[in-house]
Amino acid sequence: MFPFIRHHKRAPDVRSDVVDFGGHGYEGINLASQDYLGLARHPEVIAAAVDACMAQGTHSAGSEPMGGGLAEAQLLEAELADFLRVPHVVLFPTGWGAGYGAIKALVRPYDHILIDALAHDCLQHGARSSGATVIPFAHNDVVSLERRLRRIQGRPVPGGVLVVTESLFSMDSDHPDFETLGETCRAHGAQLLVDCAHDLGVLGPSGRGVLAESGTLGKVDILVGSFSKTFACLGGFVATRSRAASYYVRGFGGTHTFSNYLMPAQIAAVRASLRIVRSDEGERLRREALRKAALLREALEPELEVMGRLSPVVLATIGSEATARLAQRECLRRGVIVNSIEFPACRRGQARFRLQASPRHADSDLQTAASIIVDSVSDVVALSRGNSCRDTVACTDRSGRAG
Ligand SMILES: Cc1ncc(COP(=O)(O)O)c(C=O)c1O
C-alpha cells in the first residue's frame, strides 16, 4: 500500500509506463507530471539542451566560487531579472536549494521568521537551520500573521523579521492576499520572502505569476523559484532588488555556494523554456493548460470536492489515508497515474489526490481519467462501508483487488 516512489520506464508523458516501489508495472493516462506547459517535450527546449551538450559537454567545472560559473548562465540570470522586473538573480542547483539557501544566507539567530504553517519543506528547513526564532502563522491568514508581528514588536527585538510564504501552495492550490500581506509587512518593518515555484510561467499576466496578478511582483523583497515545473528542467533561483542580499545569497546560501554549478544543458533548456513562456505561444499554452485543468475540475466536481483556485494543480479531496491509498492503487490498475498526498505534505485525515493536466493531454483522456478516479474512490468507499479500515486493507491485499 506504499503510494510513493514510482519509476518511469520511458519518458514521462501524457501517457506513461511506470513501475512502483513493489515492482508492479502500470500503464495509463499520466496526471502526475509537473511539466505544467508540456515544455519537456517541446522541440525547441530539447534542441537547446542537445546543442548545449554537443557544444559544451555535460559538466560545469565546479561550484561558482571555485570557477564553475557559465557565461550562458549570466544571460539566463539577466533574462530572468528582466522577466521578473527585479535587478539581481542568483541561480541554484534546485528550487529546494534556493528556498533553503536564501533563508539560511540572510537570517541570523537574533532574527525572527514568521512562516506560513503550510510552507514548503525547503522553507521550513531553511528557517529552522538559520537559528532564528521561527513562529508559524495560520495558512494564508494575514490576521494571524499581524497578531504575531504585533507581539514581536512589543518586545525588544535586536534583529529583523522575515515573513515567508508561497504564491501558489501546490497542496491546496491557494495563496494569501498579497496586497494586504505586503501592506502588513511594510507596516511592521518586516521583509517578505515568497516562493513562486508553482505559478511562475503558468499563471498571471504574461506568465509572471500570482504576484503579478495582484500587482505586487516588484514589491517582494526576496523571490524564490524553481525550474522543475513550468520550465521543464531542474534548478532554481533567488531574485531580489538588493545587490547586497544577492551577494549574501551567493556567498552564504550553502546550497549555491558549495554545490556544483548547473550544467550547460540545464541552462540552455531553461532559457529556451523562458523564451517560450514569454512568447505568444506561451500565452496560448497557458490558456490551454488552464482550460484542461478546468475541464478536469468540472469532470470531478460533482462527485469529489476540488480544492482551491483554478491553477495547473487540481486537488481532489479524499480524506482518510486508507481510502486514498486504496483508491490510488485502483486508479493505477484501471489506467490512471495519480499522486496521493498525505501527511506530512498535508494535515492528517486530509489526504487528497494531486492531479496535473498539461496542454498536451487530450480532452477525452481527461474525461476518462476523471471518471476512473471518481469510480475508484466510490468503489473503495463502498467496500470500506461496514468494514473497519484495517479490514478493508487486509481484504484488498488478500484478494489483490479493491472490490
Ligand atoms: C514551493 C516549492 N518550493 C520548492 C520546491 C522544490 O523545487 P525543486 O524541485 O526545483 O527542488 C517545490 C517542489 O515541489 C515547491 O513546491
CSV table of C-alpha atoms and ligand atoms in Angstrom, one decimal:
chain,number,residue,atom,x,y,z
A,1,MET,CA,0.0,0.0,0.0
A,2,PHE,CA,3.0,2.3,-0.2
A,3,PRO,CA,1.8,5.1,-2.5
A,4,PHE,CA,5.2,6.8,-3.1
A,5,ILE,CA,8.1,6.2,-5.4
A,6,ARG,CA,7.4,5.1,-9.0
A,7,HIS,CA,9.9,5.0,-11.8
A,8,HIS,CA,9.1,5.7,-15.5
A,9,LYS,CA,10.1,3.0,-17.9
A,10,ARG,CA,10.1,5.6,-20.8
A,11,ALA,CA,10.0,9.4,-20.9
A,12,PRO,CA,7.2,10.8,-18.6
A,13,ASP,CA,4.5,12.0,-20.9
A,14,VAL,CA,0.7,12.4,-21.0
A,15,ARG,CA,0.6,8.6,-21.1
A,16,SER,CA,3.2,6.7,-19.2
A,17,ASP,CA,4.6,3.3,-18.2
A,18,VAL,CA,5.6,3.2,-14.5
A,19,VAL,CA,6.9,0.7,-12.0
A,20,ASP,CA,6.0,1.1,-8.4
A,21,PHE,CA,8.2,0.6,-5.3
A,22,GLY,CA,6.9,-3.1,-5.0
A,23,GLY,CA,7.9,-3.8,-8.7
A,24,HIS,CA,4.4,-3.7,-10.1
A,25,GLY,CA,4.0,-2.1,-13.5
A,26,TYR,CA,1.2,0.2,-14.6
A,27,GLU,CA,0.4,2.0,-17.8
A,28,GLY,CA,-2.1,4.7,-18.5
A,29,ILE,CA,-3.0,8.4,-18.6
A,30,ASN,CA,-0.4,10.3,-16.6
A,31,LEU,CA,-1.7,13.1,-14.3
A,32,ALA,CA,1.4,13.0,-12.1
A,33,SER,CA,3.9,15.2,-14.0
A,34,GLN,CA,4.7,18.7,-13.0
A,35,ASP,CA,5.5,19.7,-16.6
A,36,TYR,CA,2.7,22.3,-16.5
A,37,LEU,CA,3.0,23.7,-20.0
A,38,GLY,CA,4.3,20.5,-21.6
A,39,LEU,CA,7.6,22.1,-22.4
A,40,ALA,CA,9.7,19.0,-21.6
A,41,ARG,CA,8.6,17.6,-25.0
A,42,HIS,CA,8.9,20.9,-26.8
A,43,PRO,CA,11.3,20.5,-29.8
A,44,GLU,CA,13.0,23.9,-29.1
A,45,VAL,CA,13.7,23.0,-25.5
A,46,ILE,CA,15.0,19.6,-26.4
A,47,ALA,CA,17.2,21.0,-29.3
A,48,ALA,CA,18.6,23.7,-27.0
A,49,ALA,CA,19.6,21.1,-24.4
A,50,VAL,CA,21.1,18.7,-27.1
A,51,ASP,CA,23.1,21.6,-28.7
A,52,ALA,CA,24.4,22.6,-25.3
A,53,CYS,CA,25.6,19.1,-24.6
A,54,MET,CA,27.3,18.8,-28.0
A,55,ALA,CA,29.0,22.2,-27.7
A,56,GLN,CA,29.9,22.2,-24.0
A,57,GLY,CA,29.7,18.7,-22.7
A,58,THR,CA,27.8,17.6,-19.7
A,59,HIS,CA,29.6,19.3,-16.8
A,60,SER,CA,30.3,22.6,-15.2
A,61,ALA,CA,33.8,22.8,-13.8
A,62,GLY,CA,32.8,23.2,-10.1
A,63,SER,CA,30.8,25.4,-7.7
A,64,GLU,CA,30.6,29.1,-8.6
A,65,PRO,CA,33.2,30.3,-6.1
A,66,MET,CA,35.6,27.7,-7.5
A,67,GLY,CA,35.1,29.0,-11.0
A,68,GLY,CA,32.2,26.7,-12.2
A,69,GLY,CA,30.0,29.6,-13.4
A,70,LEU,CA,29.0,29.7,-17.0
A,71,ALA,CA,28.8,32.7,-19.2
A,72,GLU,CA,25.4,31.5,-20.6
A,73,ALA,CA,24.1,31.3,-17.1
A,74,GLN,CA,24.7,35.0,-16.7
A,75,LEU,CA,22.5,35.5,-19.7
A,76,LEU,CA,19.8,33.4,-18.0
A,77,GLU,CA,20.1,35.5,-14.8
A,78,ALA,CA,19.7,38.7,-16.9
A,79,GLU,CA,16.7,37.3,-18.8
A,80,LEU,CA,15.0,36.1,-15.5
A,81,ALA,CA,15.7,39.5,-13.9
A,82,ASP,CA,14.1,41.2,-16.9
A,83,PHE,CA,11.1,38.9,-16.8
A,84,LEU,CA,10.7,39.4,-13.0
A,85,ARG,CA,11.5,43.1,-13.2
A,86,VAL,CA,14.0,42.6,-10.4
A,87,PRO,CA,17.7,43.5,-10.9
A,88,HIS,CA,19.5,40.7,-9.2
A,89,VAL,CA,19.1,36.9,-9.8
A,90,VAL,CA,21.2,34.0,-8.4
A,91,LEU,CA,20.9,30.5,-9.8
A,92,PHE,CA,20.7,27.4,-7.6
A,93,PRO,CA,21.1,23.7,-8.5
A,94,THR,CA,17.5,23.1,-7.3
A,95,GLY,CA,14.4,25.1,-6.2
A,96,TRP,CA,14.7,23.3,-2.8
A,97,GLY,CA,18.2,24.6,-2.5
A,98,ALA,CA,17.1,28.1,-3.5
A,99,GLY,CA,14.4,28.3,-0.7
A,100,TYR,CA,16.7,26.8,1.9
A,101,GLY,CA,19.8,28.7,0.8
A,102,ALA,CA,18.1,32.1,0.7
A,103,ILE,CA,16.8,31.9,4.2
A,104,LYS,CA,20.0,30.3,5.6
A,105,ALA,CA,22.1,33.1,4.0
A,106,LEU,CA,20.0,36.1,5.0
A,107,VAL,CA,18.7,35.3,8.5
A,108,ARG,CA,20.7,35.2,11.7
A,109,PRO,CA,20.0,33.7,15.2
A,110,TYR,CA,18.9,37.1,16.6
A,111,ASP,CA,16.2,37.5,13.8
A,112,HIS,CA,12.6,36.3,13.7
A,113,ILE,CA,10.9,34.3,10.9
A,114,LEU,CA,7.2,34.2,10.6
A,115,ILE,CA,6.3,31.4,8.3
A,116,ASP,CA,3.0,30.1,6.8
A,117,ALA,CA,2.2,26.9,8.6
A,118,LEU,CA,1.9,25.0,5.3
A,119,ALA,CA,5.1,26.5,3.6
A,120,HIS,CA,7.2,24.0,1.6
A,121,ASP,CA,9.8,21.8,3.3
A,122,CYS,CA,12.7,23.8,1.9
A,123,LEU,CA,11.4,27.0,3.5
A,124,GLN,CA,10.7,25.2,6.8
A,125,HIS,CA,14.2,23.7,6.9
A,126,GLY,CA,15.9,26.9,5.9
A,127,ALA,CA,14.0,28.7,8.7
A,128,ARG,CA,15.0,26.1,11.3
A,129,SER,CA,18.6,25.9,10.3
A,130,SER,CA,19.1,29.7,10.4
A,131,GLY,CA,18.9,29.5,14.2
A,132,ALA,CA,16.3,32.4,14.2
A,133,THR,CA,13.1,32.3,16.3
A,134,VAL,CA,10.6,30.6,14.0
A,135,ILE,CA,6.9,31.4,14.5
A,136,PRO,CA,4.3,29.8,12.2
A,137,PHE,CA,1.2,31.7,11.3
A,138,ALA,CA,-2.2,30.2,10.2
A,139,HIS,CA,-2.2,29.2,6.5
A,140,ASN,CA,-2.8,32.3,4.3
A,141,ASP,CA,-4.2,34.2,7.3
A,142,VAL,CA,-2.9,37.8,7.4
A,143,VAL,CA,-4.7,38.5,10.6
A,144,SER,CA,-2.9,35.6,12.3
A,145,LEU,CA,0.4,37.0,10.9
A,146,GLU,CA,-0.3,40.5,12.1
A,147,ARG,CA,-1.1,39.3,15.6
A,148,ARG,CA,2.3,37.7,15.7
A,149,LEU,CA,4.0,40.7,14.3
A,150,ARG,CA,2.5,42.9,17.0
A,151,ARG,CA,3.6,40.5,19.7
A,152,ILE,CA,7.2,40.6,18.4
A,153,GLN,CA,7.1,44.4,18.2
A,154,GLY,CA,6.0,44.6,21.8
A,155,ARG,CA,9.4,43.0,22.8
A,156,PRO,CA,12.9,44.4,22.3
A,157,VAL,CA,14.0,42.6,19.2
A,158,PRO,CA,17.6,43.1,18.1
A,159,GLY,CA,17.3,41.7,14.6
A,160,GLY,CA,15.0,41.8,11.6
A,161,VAL,CA,11.8,39.9,10.8
A,162,LEU,CA,11.3,37.8,7.7
A,163,VAL,CA,7.8,36.7,6.6
A,164,VAL,CA,7.9,33.5,4.5
A,165,THR,CA,5.1,32.3,2.2
A,166,GLU,CA,4.3,30.9,-1.3
A,167,SER,CA,2.5,32.4,-4.2
A,168,LEU,CA,0.7,29.1,-5.0
A,169,PHE,CA,0.5,26.4,-2.4
A,170,SER,CA,0.6,23.3,-4.6
A,171,MET,CA,-1.1,21.0,-2.0
A,172,ASP,CA,-4.1,23.4,-1.7
A,173,SER,CA,-4.0,25.5,-4.9
A,174,ASP,CA,-4.4,28.7,-2.9
A,175,HIS,CA,-2.4,31.7,-1.8
A,176,PRO,CA,-2.6,34.7,0.5
A,177,ASP,CA,-4.0,38.1,-0.4
A,178,PHE,CA,-0.7,39.7,-1.4
A,179,GLU,CA,-1.8,43.3,-1.3
A,180,THR,CA,-2.8,43.0,2.3
A,181,LEU,CA,0.2,40.8,3.2
A,182,GLY,CA,2.6,43.3,1.6
A,183,GLU,CA,1.0,46.3,3.5
A,184,THR,CA,1.1,44.3,6.7
A,185,CYS,CA,4.8,43.5,6.3
A,186,ARG,CA,5.6,47.1,5.4
A,187,ALA,CA,3.6,48.5,8.4
A,188,HIS,CA,5.6,46.3,10.8
A,189,GLY,CA,9.0,46.7,9.1
A,190,ALA,CA,9.2,43.0,8.1
A,191,GLN,CA,10.8,41.7,4.9
A,192,LEU,CA,8.8,39.4,2.7
A,193,LEU,CA,10.1,36.2,1.0
A,194,VAL,CA,7.8,34.4,-1.5
A,195,ASP,CA,8.4,31.1,-3.2
A,196,CYS,CA,6.8,31.2,-6.7
A,197,ALA,CA,7.8,27.6,-7.7
A,198,HIS,CA,4.3,26.6,-8.9
A,199,ASP,CA,2.8,29.7,-10.5
A,200,LEU,CA,5.7,31.5,-12.3
A,201,GLY,CA,5.4,30.9,-16.1
A,202,VAL,CA,1.9,29.4,-16.0
A,203,LEU,CA,-0.3,31.9,-14.1
A,204,GLY,CA,-0.8,35.7,-14.1
A,205,PRO,CA,-0.3,38.3,-16.8
A,206,SER,CA,2.3,37.2,-19.3
A,207,GLY,CA,3.1,34.2,-17.0
A,208,ARG,CA,4.5,36.5,-14.3
A,209,GLY,CA,2.6,34.6,-11.7
A,210,VAL,CA,0.1,35.3,-8.9
A,211,LEU,CA,2.2,38.2,-7.6
A,212,ALA,CA,1.8,40.0,-10.9
A,213,GLU,CA,-2.0,39.3,-10.8
A,214,SER,CA,-2.1,41.3,-7.6
A,215,GLY,CA,0.3,44.0,-8.8
A,216,THR,CA,2.8,43.1,-6.1
A,217,LEU,CA,5.6,41.4,-8.1
A,218,GLY,CA,8.1,44.2,-7.8
A,219,LYS,CA,7.3,44.7,-4.1
A,220,VAL,CA,8.5,41.4,-2.7
A,221,ASP,CA,11.9,41.6,-1.0
A,222,ILE,CA,13.1,38.0,-1.9
A,223,LEU,CA,11.6,35.9,-4.6
A,224,VAL,CA,12.5,32.2,-4.8
A,225,GLY,CA,11.6,29.9,-7.7
A,226,SER,CA,12.2,26.6,-9.4
A,227,PHE,CA,12.8,25.3,-12.9
A,228,SER,CA,11.3,21.9,-12.2
A,229,LYS,CA,7.7,22.7,-13.0
A,230,THR,CA,6.8,25.1,-15.8
A,231,PHE,CA,10.4,25.4,-17.0
A,232,ALA,CA,10.6,21.7,-17.6
A,233,CYS,CA,14.1,21.2,-16.2
A,234,LEU,CA,15.9,21.3,-12.9
A,235,GLY,CA,17.3,24.2,-11.0
A,236,GLY,CA,16.1,27.2,-9.0
A,237,PHE,CA,16.8,30.9,-8.4
A,238,VAL,CA,16.6,33.7,-5.9
A,239,ALA,CA,15.7,37.2,-7.2
A,240,THR,CA,15.9,40.4,-5.3
A,241,ARG,CA,16.1,44.2,-5.6
A,242,SER,CA,19.0,44.3,-3.2
A,243,ARG,CA,22.5,43.8,-4.6
A,244,ALA,CA,23.8,43.1,-1.0
A,245,ALA,CA,21.2,40.4,-0.5
A,246,SER,CA,22.2,38.8,-3.8
A,247,TYR,CA,25.8,38.8,-2.7
A,248,TYR,CA,24.9,37.3,0.6
A,249,VAL,CA,22.9,34.5,-1.1
A,250,ARG,CA,25.8,33.8,-3.4
A,251,GLY,CA,28.3,33.7,-0.6
A,252,PHE,CA,26.3,32.1,2.3
A,253,GLY,CA,23.5,30.2,0.7
A,254,GLY,CA,25.3,26.9,1.2
A,255,THR,CA,23.2,25.1,-1.5
A,256,HIS,CA,24.5,27.5,-4.1
A,257,THR,CA,28.0,28.2,-2.6
A,258,PHE,CA,29.1,24.6,-2.1
A,259,SER,CA,27.3,22.7,-4.9
A,260,ASN,CA,28.5,22.3,-8.4
A,261,TYR,CA,27.1,24.8,-10.9
A,262,LEU,CA,24.1,23.9,-13.1
A,263,MET,CA,25.2,22.0,-16.3
A,264,PRO,CA,25.2,23.7,-19.7
A,265,ALA,CA,22.1,21.7,-20.9
A,266,GLN,CA,20.1,22.8,-18.0
A,267,ILE,CA,20.9,26.5,-18.6
A,268,ALA,CA,20.0,26.1,-22.3
A,269,ALA,CA,16.8,24.2,-21.6
A,270,VAL,CA,15.6,26.8,-19.1
A,271,ARG,CA,16.5,29.7,-21.4
A,272,ALA,CA,14.5,28.1,-24.2
A,273,SER,CA,11.5,27.4,-21.9
A,274,LEU,CA,11.6,31.1,-20.7
A,275,ARG,CA,11.6,32.3,-24.3
A,276,ILE,CA,8.5,30.2,-25.0
A,277,VAL,CA,6.9,31.3,-21.7
A,278,ARG,CA,7.3,34.9,-22.9
A,279,SER,CA,6.1,34.4,-26.4
A,280,ASP,CA,2.6,34.3,-28.0
A,281,GLU,CA,2.9,30.5,-27.9
A,282,GLY,CA,3.4,30.7,-24.2
A,283,GLU,CA,0.2,32.7,-23.9
A,284,ARG,CA,-1.6,30.0,-25.9
A,285,LEU,CA,-0.1,27.2,-23.8
A,286,ARG,CA,-1.1,28.9,-20.6
A,287,ARG,CA,-4.7,29.3,-21.8
A,288,GLU,CA,-4.8,25.7,-22.9
A,289,ALA,CA,-3.2,24.4,-19.6
A,290,LEU,CA,-5.9,26.2,-17.6
A,291,ARG,CA,-8.7,25.1,-19.9
A,292,LYS,CA,-7.5,21.5,-19.4
A,293,ALA,CA,-7.3,22.0,-15.6
A,294,ALA,CA,-10.9,23.5,-15.6
A,295,LEU,CA,-12.1,20.5,-17.7
A,296,LEU,CA,-10.6,18.1,-15.1
A,297,ARG,CA,-12.1,20.0,-12.2
A,298,GLU,CA,-15.6,20.1,-13.8
A,299,ALA,CA,-15.4,16.4,-14.5
A,300,LEU,CA,-14.5,15.6,-10.9
A,301,GLU,CA,-16.6,18.1,-9.1
A,302,PRO,CA,-20.0,16.6,-9.0
A,303,GLU,CA,-18.5,13.7,-7.0
A,304,LEU,CA,-15.4,14.9,-5.3
A,305,GLU,CA,-14.6,18.2,-3.7
A,306,VAL,CA,-11.9,20.0,-5.6
A,307,MET,CA,-9.8,22.4,-3.6
A,308,GLY,CA,-8.6,26.0,-4.2
A,309,ARG,CA,-8.5,28.2,-7.3
A,310,LEU,CA,-8.1,27.3,-10.9
A,311,SER,CA,-4.4,26.5,-11.4
A,312,PRO,CA,-2.3,23.8,-13.1
A,313,VAL,CA,-2.7,21.7,-9.9
A,314,VAL,CA,-6.0,20.0,-9.4
A,315,LEU,CA,-6.6,18.7,-5.9
A,316,ALA,CA,-9.4,16.3,-5.2
A,317,THR,CA,-10.2,15.8,-1.6
A,318,ILE,CA,-10.3,12.2,-0.3
A,319,GLY,CA,-9.9,12.5,3.5
A,320,SER,CA,-8.8,9.2,5.0
A,321,GLU,CA,-5.3,8.0,4.1
A,322,ALA,CA,-6.6,4.4,3.9
A,323,THR,CA,-9.2,5.4,1.3
A,324,ALA,CA,-6.7,7.5,-0.6
A,325,ARG,CA,-4.1,4.7,-0.8
A,326,LEU,CA,-6.6,2.1,-1.9
A,327,ALA,CA,-8.2,4.4,-4.4
A,328,GLN,CA,-4.8,5.4,-5.8
A,329,ARG,CA,-3.9,1.8,-6.4
A,330,GLU,CA,-7.3,1.2,-8.1
A,331,CYS,CA,-6.6,4.2,-10.4
A,332,LEU,CA,-3.2,2.8,-11.3
A,333,ARG,CA,-4.8,-0.6,-12.0
A,334,ARG,CA,-7.5,1.0,-14.1
A,335,GLY,CA,-5.1,3.1,-16.2
A,336,VAL,CA,-4.7,6.5,-14.5
A,337,ILE,CA,-1.4,7.5,-12.9
A,338,VAL,CA,-2.1,9.9,-9.9
A,339,ASN,CA,-0.3,11.0,-6.8
A,340,SER,CA,-1.9,10.5,-3.5
A,341,ILE,CA,-0.9,13.2,-0.9
A,342,GLU,CA,-0.9,12.6,2.8
A,343,PHE,CA,0.8,13.8,6.0
A,344,PRO,CA,3.3,15.4,6.2
A,345,ALA,CA,2.6,17.1,2.9
A,346,CYS,CA,-0.9,17.9,4.3
A,347,ARG,CA,-2.7,17.5,7.6
A,348,ARG,CA,-3.6,14.0,8.9
A,349,GLY,CA,-7.0,12.9,7.8
A,350,GLN,CA,-6.9,15.3,4.8
A,351,ALA,CA,-5.5,13.1,2.1
A,352,ARG,CA,-6.0,14.2,-1.4
A,353,PHE,CA,-5.2,13.3,-5.0
A,354,ARG,CA,-2.9,15.8,-6.7
A,355,LEU,CA,-3.5,15.9,-10.4
A,356,GLN,CA,-1.8,17.8,-13.2
A,357,ALA,CA,-3.1,18.2,-16.7
A,358,SER,CA,-0.9,19.7,-19.3
A,359,PRO,CA,-1.9,21.3,-22.6
A,360,ARG,CA,-0.8,18.1,-24.3
A,361,HIS,CA,-3.5,15.9,-22.7
A,362,ALA,CA,-6.4,15.0,-24.9
A,363,ASP,CA,-9.8,16.3,-23.6
A,364,SER,CA,-11.1,12.8,-23.9
A,365,ASP,CA,-8.3,11.3,-21.8
A,366,LEU,CA,-9.0,13.8,-19.1
A,367,GLN,CA,-12.7,12.9,-19.1
A,368,THR,CA,-11.8,9.2,-19.0
A,369,ALA,CA,-9.3,9.8,-16.2
A,370,ALA,CA,-11.8,11.8,-14.1
A,371,SER,CA,-14.5,9.0,-14.4
A,372,ILE,CA,-11.9,6.3,-13.4
A,373,ILE,CA,-10.8,8.4,-10.4
A,374,VAL,CA,-14.4,9.0,-9.3
A,375,ASP,CA,-15.3,5.3,-9.7
A,376,SER,CA,-12.2,4.1,-7.9
A,377,VAL,CA,-12.9,6.4,-4.9
A,378,SER,CA,-16.5,5.4,-4.7
A,379,ASP,CA,-15.8,1.7,-5.1
A,380,VAL,CA,-13.3,1.9,-2.2
A,381,VAL,CA,-15.7,3.9,-0.1
A,382,ALA,CA,-18.4,1.4,-0.8
A,383,LEU,CA,-16.1,-1.5,0.0
A,384,SER,CA,-15.0,0.0,3.3
A,385,ARG,CA,-18.5,0.8,4.4
A,386,GLY,CA,-19.3,-1.8,7.0
A,387,ASN,CA,-15.6,-2.8,7.4
A,388,SER,CA,-13.1,-1.1,9.5
A,389,CYS,CA,-10.2,0.5,7.6
A,390,ARG,CA,-7.9,-2.3,8.8
A,391,ASP,CA,-10.4,-5.0,7.4
A,392,THR,CA,-10.6,-3.1,4.1
A,393,VAL,CA,-6.8,-3.0,3.6
A,394,ALA,CA,-6.4,-6.7,4.6
A,395,CYS,CA,-9.3,-7.8,2.4
A,396,THR,CA,-8.0,-5.9,-0.5
A,397,ASP,CA,-4.4,-7.2,-0.1
A,398,ARG,CA,-5.5,-10.8,0.1
A,399,SER,CA,-7.9,-10.7,-2.9
A,400,GLY,CA,-5.5,-8.5,-4.9
A,401,ARG,CA,-8.4,-6.3,-5.9
A,402,ALA,CA,-10.3,-3.5,-4.2
A,403,GLY,CA,-13.8,-4.7,-4.8
B,1,LIG,C1,7.1,25.7,-3.1
B,1,LIG,C2,8.2,24.8,-3.5
B,1,LIG,N1,9.5,25.2,-3.5
B,1,LIG,C3,10.5,24.5,-3.9
B,1,LIG,C4,10.3,23.2,-4.4
B,1,LIG,C5,11.4,22.4,-4.8
B,1,LIG,O1,11.7,22.6,-6.2
B,1,LIG,P1,12.8,21.7,-6.9
B,1,LIG,O2,12.1,20.5,-7.5
B,1,LIG,O3,13.3,22.6,-8.0
B,1,LIG,O4,13.9,21.4,-6.0
B,1,LIG,C6,9.0,22.7,-4.5
B,1,LIG,C7,8.8,21.4,-5.1
B,1,LIG,O5,7.8,20.9,-5.3
B,1,LIG,C8,7.9,23.5,-4.1
B,1,LIG,O6,6.7,23.1,-4.1
